[in-house]
PDB file of C-alpha atoms in Angstrom:
ATOM      1  CA  MET M   1      61.625  52.452 140.340  1.00 51.00           C
ATOM      2  CA  ILE M   2      65.114  54.052 139.655  1.00 52.00           C
ATOM      3  CA  ALA M   3      64.904  57.446 138.089  1.00 54.00           C
ATOM      4  CA  SER M   4      67.124  57.808 134.940  1.00 55.00           C
ATOM      5  CA  SER M   5      69.911  60.199 135.265  1.00 55.00           C
ATOM      6  CA  VAL M   6      69.447  63.430 133.378  1.00 53.00           C
ATOM      7  CA  PRO M   7      72.542  64.508 131.371  1.00 55.00           C
ATOM      8  CA  ARG M   8      73.958  67.798 132.584  1.00 60.00           C
ATOM      9  CA  ARG M   9      73.727  70.556 130.113  1.00 60.00           C
ATOM     10  CA  PRO M  10      76.735  72.834 129.642  1.00 53.00           C
ATOM     11  CA  ALA M  11      76.603  76.184 131.109  1.00 57.00           C
ATOM     12  CA  PRO M  12      75.354  78.834 128.675  1.00 59.00           C
ATOM     13  CA  GLY M  13      78.238  80.550 126.901  1.00 58.00           C
ATOM     14  CA  GLY M  14      80.863  77.992 128.149  1.00 61.00           C
ATOM     15  CA  GLY M  15      82.256  77.327 124.695  1.00 66.00           C
ATOM     16  CA  LEU M  16      82.458  81.064 123.992  1.00 65.00           C
ATOM     17  CA  ALA M  17      84.428  81.681 127.227  1.00 66.00           C
ATOM     18  CA  VAL M  18      87.054  78.993 126.310  1.00 62.00           C
ATOM     19  CA  LEU M  19      87.352  80.632 122.796  1.00 66.00           C
ATOM     20  CA  VAL M  20      87.896  84.100 124.344  1.00 61.00           C
ATOM     21  CA  VAL M  21      90.596  82.763 126.660  1.00 60.00           C
ATOM     22  CA  VAL M  22      92.461  81.012 123.835  1.00 58.00           C
ATOM     23  CA  THR M  23      92.250  84.078 121.671  1.00 66.00           C
ATOM     24  CA  VAL M  24      93.627  86.324 124.417  1.00 57.00           C
ATOM     25  CA  LEU M  25      96.536  83.951 125.241  1.00 62.00           C
ATOM     26  CA  ALA M  26      97.398  83.689 121.513  1.00 63.00           C
ATOM     27  CA  ALA M  27      97.376  87.514 121.176  1.00 59.00           C
ATOM     28  CA  LEU M  28      99.638  87.914 124.310  1.00 54.00           C
ATOM     29  CA  ALA M  29     102.092  85.325 122.906  1.00 60.00           C
ATOM     30  CA  ALA M  30     102.365  86.825 119.420  1.00 58.00           C
ATOM     31  CA  PRO M  31     105.792  88.447 118.953  1.00 54.00           C
ATOM     32  CA  HIS M  32     104.216  91.447 117.100  1.00 53.00           C
ATOM     33  CA  ALA M  33     101.407  92.090 119.637  1.00 50.00           C
ATOM     34  CA  ARG M  34     103.243  94.472 121.996  1.00 53.00           C
ATOM     35  CA  ALA M  35     100.283  96.886 122.172  1.00 52.00           C
ATOM     36  CA  VAL M  36      97.807  94.028 122.899  1.00 46.00           C
ATOM     37  CA  ARG M  37     100.073  92.738 125.693  1.00 50.00           C
ATOM     38  CA  SER M  38     100.502  96.152 127.311  1.00 52.00           C
ATOM     39  CA  GLN M  39      96.678  96.755 127.330  1.00 55.00           C
ATOM     40  CA  VAL M  40      95.739  93.346 128.715  1.00 47.00           C
ATOM     41  CA  ALA M  41      98.631  92.773 131.125  1.00 51.00           C
ATOM     42  CA  GLY M  42      98.090  96.175 132.663  1.00 57.00           C
ATOM     43  CA  GLY M  43     101.643  97.129 133.419  1.00 55.00           C
ATOM     44  CA  LEU M  44     103.031  93.583 133.820  1.00 53.00           C
ATOM     45  CA  PRO M  45     106.330  92.785 132.005  1.00 56.00           C
ATOM     46  CA  ALA M  46     105.748  92.016 128.436  1.00 56.00           C
ATOM     47  CA  ILE M  47     106.357  88.591 127.081  1.00 55.00           C
ATOM     48  CA  THR M  48     109.560  88.497 124.933  1.00 56.00           C
ATOM     49  CA  VAL M  49     110.946  86.034 122.489  1.00 52.00           C
ATOM     50  CA  PRO M  50     114.525  85.020 123.522  1.00 56.00           C
ATOM     51  CA  ASN M  51     117.296  86.018 121.150  1.00 60.00           C
ATOM     52  CA  ARG M  52     119.143  83.375 119.212  1.00 58.00           C
ATOM     53  CA  PRO M  53     122.364  82.501 121.170  1.00 51.00           C
ATOM     54  CA  ALA M  54     125.695  83.863 119.898  1.00 48.00           C
ATOM     55  CA  PRO M  55     127.903  81.330 118.170  1.00 48.00           C
ATOM     56  CA  PRO M  56     130.438  79.620 120.436  1.00 47.00           C
ATOM     57  CA  PRO M  57     133.692  81.529 120.886  1.00 47.00           C
ATOM     58  CA  ALA M  58     135.722  78.826 119.345  1.00 50.00           C
ATOM     59  CA  THR M  59     134.135  79.324 115.914  1.00 58.00           C
ATOM     60  CA  ARG M  60     134.543  83.067 115.803  1.00 73.00           C
ATOM     61  CA  GLN M  61     137.305  84.387 113.559  1.00 83.00           C
ATOM     62  CA  PRO M  62     139.896  86.293 115.694  1.00 91.00           C
ATOM     63  CA  SER M  63     140.696  89.830 114.507  1.00 93.00           C
ATOM     64  CA  GLY M  64     144.381  88.876 113.765  1.00 96.00           C
ATOM     65  CA  LEU M  65     143.322  85.995 111.429  1.00 98.00           C
ATOM     66  CA  SER M  66     142.544  86.477 107.726  1.00 97.00           C
ATOM     67  CA  PHE M  67     142.244  84.093 104.750  1.00 98.00           C
ATOM     68  CA  THR M  68     143.218  84.108 101.103  1.00 97.00           C
ATOM     69  CA  ASN M  69     142.191  81.969  98.074  1.00 97.00           C
ATOM     70  CA  ALA M  70     145.440  82.878  96.160  1.00 94.00           C
ATOM     71  CA  ALA M  71     146.817  79.298  96.657  1.00 94.00           C
ATOM     72  CA  GLY M  72     143.793  77.738  95.117  1.00 94.00           C
ATOM     73  CA  CYS M  73     142.292  76.691  98.443  1.00 96.00           C
ATOM     74  CA  ARG M  74     139.136  77.812 100.299  1.00 96.00           C
ATOM     75  CA  PRO M  75     140.326  78.214 103.842  1.00 97.00           C
ATOM     76  CA  ALA M  76     137.603  80.544 105.093  1.00 96.00           C
ATOM     77  CA  SER M  77     134.770  78.087 104.708  1.00 95.00           C
ATOM     78  CA  ASP M  78     136.990  75.197 105.961  1.00 96.00           C
ATOM     79  CA  TYR M  79     137.688  77.231 109.199  1.00 96.00           C
ATOM     80  CA  ARG M  80     134.044  77.247 109.978  1.00 94.00           C
ATOM     81  CA  SER M  81     133.551  73.524 109.305  1.00 95.00           C
ATOM     82  CA  PRO M  82     132.911  71.246 112.373  1.00 96.00           C
ATOM     83  CA  ARG M  83     135.244  68.753 110.715  1.00 96.00           C
ATOM     84  CA  LEU M  84     138.302  70.907 111.228  1.00 97.00           C
ATOM     85  CA  ASP M  85     140.627  69.348 113.782  1.00 97.00           C
ATOM     86  CA  ARG M  86     140.106  71.440 116.924  1.00 96.00           C
ATOM     87  CA  ARG M  87     143.937  71.513 117.394  1.00 98.00           C
ATOM     88  CA  VAL M  88     144.271  73.538 114.240  1.00 98.00           C
ATOM     89  CA  ARG M  89     141.636  75.921 115.410  1.00 96.00           C
ATOM     90  CA  THR M  90     143.344  76.232 118.772  1.00 97.00           C
ATOM     91  CA  LEU M  91     146.640  76.887 117.182  1.00 98.00           C
ATOM     92  CA  LEU M  92     145.166  79.610 114.869  1.00 98.00           C
ATOM     93  CA  ILE M  93     143.468  81.422 117.661  1.00 97.00           C
ATOM     94  CA  ALA M  94     146.580  81.437 119.827  1.00 97.00           C
ATOM     95  CA  ALA M  95     148.813  82.454 116.971  1.00 98.00           C
ATOM     96  CA  ALA M  96     146.459  85.265 115.836  1.00 98.00           C
ATOM     97  CA  ASP M  97     146.679  86.662 119.414  1.00 96.00           C
ATOM     98  CA  ARG M  98     150.384  87.200 118.951  1.00 96.00           C
ATOM     99  CA  HIS M  99     150.724  88.022 115.228  1.00 97.00           C
ATOM    100  CA  ARG M 100     148.682  88.899 112.306  1.00 98.00           C
ATOM    101  CA  ILE M 101     148.456  85.868 110.227  1.00 98.00           C
ATOM    102  CA  ARG M 102     146.923  84.948 106.832  1.00 98.00           C
ATOM    103  CA  VAL M 103     145.879  81.328 106.168  1.00 98.00           C
ATOM    104  CA  SER M 104     146.319  80.130 102.561  1.00 98.00           C
ATOM    105  CA  CYS M 105     145.163  76.532 102.894  1.00 98.00           C
ATOM    106  CA  LEU M 106     143.286  74.150 105.268  1.00 97.00           C
ATOM    107  CA  ARG M 107     141.721  71.416 103.279  1.00 96.00           C
ATOM    108  CA  THR M 108     139.567  72.368 100.295  1.00 96.00           C
ATOM    109  CA  GLY M 109     141.767  72.697  97.171  1.00 91.00           C
ATOM    110  CA  HIS M 110     144.815  71.039  98.610  1.00 93.00           C
ATOM    111  CA  SER M 111     146.133  67.848  96.862  1.00 91.00           C
ATOM    112  CA  TRP M 112     145.084  64.527  98.573  1.00 91.00           C
ATOM    113  CA  PHE M 113     148.639  63.254  98.802  1.00 90.00           C
ATOM    114  CA  VAL M 114     151.818  64.891 100.043  1.00 86.00           C
ATOM    115  CA  ARG M 115     153.528  66.289  96.958  1.00 84.00           C
ATOM    116  CA  GLY M 116     155.707  63.662  95.291  1.00 79.00           C
ATOM    117  CA  THR M 117     154.551  60.765  97.513  1.00 79.00           C
ATOM    118  CA  ARG M 118     151.560  58.477  97.910  1.00 83.00           C
ATOM    119  CA  ARG M 119     151.193  59.452 101.551  1.00 87.00           C
ATOM    120  CA  VAL M 120     147.868  61.128 102.417  1.00 90.00           C
ATOM    121  CA  SER M 121     148.310  64.702 103.453  1.00 93.00           C
ATOM    122  CA  ASN M 122     147.221  65.877 106.860  1.00 95.00           C
ATOM    123  CA  HIS M 123     145.437  68.655 104.958  1.00 96.00           C
ATOM    124  CA  SER M 124     143.105  66.011 103.463  1.00 95.00           C
ATOM    125  CA  LEU M 125     142.258  64.818 106.929  1.00 95.00           C
ATOM    126  CA  TRP M 126     141.452  68.276 108.341  1.00 96.00           C
ATOM    127  CA  ARG M 127     144.473  68.409 110.596  1.00 97.00           C
ATOM    128  CA  ALA M 128     147.016  70.730 108.897  1.00 97.00           C
ATOM    129  CA  VAL M 129     147.167  74.570 108.007  1.00 98.00           C
ATOM    130  CA  ASP M 130     149.383  76.705 105.781  1.00 98.00           C
ATOM    131  CA  VAL M 131     150.099  80.278 106.716  1.00 98.00           C
ATOM    132  CA  ASP M 132     151.576  82.481 103.932  1.00 98.00           C
ATOM    133  CA  ARG M 133     151.735  85.890 105.645  1.00 98.00           C
ATOM    134  CA  VAL M 134     152.898  86.916 109.139  1.00 98.00           C
ATOM    135  CA  ASP M 135     152.456  90.477 110.436  1.00 98.00           C
ATOM    136  CA  GLY M 136     151.640  91.700 106.958  1.00 97.00           C
ATOM    137  CA  HIS M 137     154.606  90.314 105.171  1.00 98.00           C
ATOM    138  CA  PRO M 138     154.969  87.159 103.066  1.00 98.00           C
ATOM    139  CA  VAL M 139     156.634  84.148 104.752  1.00 98.00           C
ATOM    140  CA  SER M 140     160.183  84.006 103.538  1.00 97.00           C
ATOM    141  CA  PRO M 141     163.742  83.584 104.914  1.00 97.00           C
ATOM    142  CA  SER M 142     163.855  87.281 105.763  1.00 97.00           C
ATOM    143  CA  ASN M 143     160.583  87.403 107.718  1.00 98.00           C
ATOM    144  CA  THR M 144     161.867  87.374 111.253  1.00 97.00           C
ATOM    145  CA  ALA M 145     158.321  87.385 112.735  1.00 98.00           C
ATOM    146  CA  ALA M 146     157.458  84.255 110.792  1.00 98.00           C
ATOM    147  CA  ARG M 147     160.661  82.626 112.003  1.00 98.00           C
ATOM    148  CA  ARG M 148     159.764  83.415 115.616  1.00 98.00           C
ATOM    149  CA  LEU M 149     156.177  82.038 115.036  1.00 98.00           C
ATOM    150  CA  ALA M 150     157.522  78.844 113.593  1.00 98.00           C
ATOM    151  CA  LEU M 151     159.802  78.221 116.624  1.00 97.00           C
ATOM    152  CA  TRP M 152     156.930  79.053 118.994  1.00 98.00           C
ATOM    153  CA  ILE M 153     154.492  76.713 117.332  1.00 98.00           C
ATOM    154  CA  GLY M 154     157.036  73.823 117.187  1.00 97.00           C
ATOM    155  CA  ARG M 155     157.610  74.127 120.976  1.00 96.00           C
ATOM    156  CA  GLY M 156     153.958  73.681 121.668  1.00 97.00           C
ATOM    157  CA  ARG M 157     153.498  77.182 123.116  1.00 97.00           C
ATOM    158  CA  ALA M 158     150.017  77.480 121.452  1.00 97.00           C
ATOM    159  CA  GLY M 159     148.859  74.681 123.903  1.00 97.00           C
ATOM    160  CA  VAL M 160     148.918  71.973 121.121  1.00 97.00           C
ATOM    161  CA  GLN M 161     151.859  69.994 119.887  1.00 97.00           C
ATOM    162  CA  PRO M 162     152.255  69.581 116.121  1.00 98.00           C
ATOM    163  CA  SER M 163     154.105  66.791 114.505  1.00 97.00           C
ATOM    164  CA  GLU M 164     154.998  68.882 111.449  1.00 97.00           C
ATOM    165  CA  VAL M 165     156.219  72.419 111.183  1.00 98.00           C
ATOM    166  CA  GLY M 166     157.499  73.178 107.698  1.00 97.00           C
ATOM    167  CA  SER M 167     159.170  76.497 107.073  1.00 97.00           C
ATOM    168  CA  PRO M 168     162.023  78.222 105.232  1.00 97.00           C
ATOM    169  CA  TRP M 169     164.397  77.537 108.210  1.00 96.00           C
ATOM    170  CA  ARG M 170     166.349  74.588 109.316  1.00 93.00           C
ATOM    171  CA  PHE M 171     165.877  74.545 113.100  1.00 92.00           C
ATOM    172  CA  GLY M 172     167.061  70.897 113.709  1.00 84.00           C
ATOM    173  CA  GLY M 173     164.966  67.729 114.281  1.00 90.00           C
ATOM    174  CA  ARG M 174     161.206  67.173 114.410  1.00 92.00           C
ATOM    175  CA  PRO M 175     158.656  68.672 114.330  1.00 97.00           C
ATOM    176  CA  TRP M 176     160.592  71.201 112.191  1.00 97.00           C
ATOM    177  CA  PHE M 177     161.563  70.587 108.675  1.00 96.00           C
ATOM    178  CA  THR M 178     162.390  72.587 105.581  1.00 95.00           C
ATOM    179  CA  ASP M 179     162.506  71.877 101.864  1.00 93.00           C
ATOM    180  CA  ALA M 180     162.062  73.663  98.543  1.00 93.00           C
ATOM    181  CA  GLY M 181     158.255  73.598  98.846  1.00 92.00           C
ATOM    182  CA  HIS M 182     158.123  75.368 102.137  1.00 95.00           C
ATOM    183  CA  GLN M 183     160.143  78.545 101.380  1.00 97.00           C
ATOM    184  CA  GLY M 184     157.017  80.715 101.053  1.00 97.00           C
ATOM    185  CA  HIS M 185     154.738  79.478 103.858  1.00 97.00           C
ATOM    186  CA  LEU M 186     154.462  77.841 107.248  1.00 98.00           C
ATOM    187  CA  HIS M 187     152.947  74.394 107.260  1.00 98.00           C
ATOM    188  CA  VAL M 188     151.661  72.953 110.541  1.00 98.00           C
ATOM    189  CA  GLY M 189     150.248  69.422 110.772  1.00 97.00           C
ATOM    190  CA  PHE M 190     149.023  67.291 113.653  1.00 97.00           C
ATOM    191  CA  PRO M 191     149.224  63.494 114.181  1.00 95.00           C
ATOM    192  CA  SER M 192     146.255  61.025 114.118  1.00 93.00           C
ATOM    193  CA  PRO M 193     143.701  60.582 115.267  1.00 92.00           C
ATOM    194  CA  THR M 194     141.779  63.574 113.990  1.00 91.00           C
ATOM    195  CA  GLN M 195     140.218  65.616 116.791  1.00 91.00           C
ATOM    196  CA  ALA M 196     137.162  67.028 114.983  1.00 83.00           C
ATOM    197  CA  GLY M 197     134.956  69.330 116.826  1.00 70.00           C
ATOM    198  CA  GLY M 198     134.405  72.786 115.462  1.00 56.00           C
ATOM    199  CA  THR M 199     132.313  74.008 118.449  1.00 47.00           C
ATOM    200  CA  ARG M 200     133.959  72.100 121.279  1.00 40.00           C
TER     201      ARG M 200
END
């Protein structure tokens, strides 16, 4: 005759022990339970919650860069957008390291087409910028700092080569140009394809 197996009974208090362990672990992990951790851990390093990482350097606004809504655009929020062409952001960071510049337009608020044409503006495609002040003064034919900046940008000295640099001055061939609509600001545009990537 084969004896029937007798089911094993759980050890007395087993469920209570598991509950105590789970409760202690939860108390140790709670971010506000510093006192509990110090008592239970007995001098071991406290468990800390890691801080949120800082934003990538590419998205931070340089100290020499400011924005204005005076032209009817909203460039500050556009600057933070991941859709902004990374060449525009690279240009602004490099230029702001040399001069104090104020951006009057990126995309929001700009007309879809180039004025007087049916050609889609590079502003509409997130790959152009307008600067209306350089070193604290409005862009104008008499602003020599703005003139130097326009030459510097057009020569690709910012590490990116634009296809359009509009300004009050007639420097010669492309990328520079001038007309009646660019006597009060610098316009810088880049060719296709758009290179979006705000945090790259």
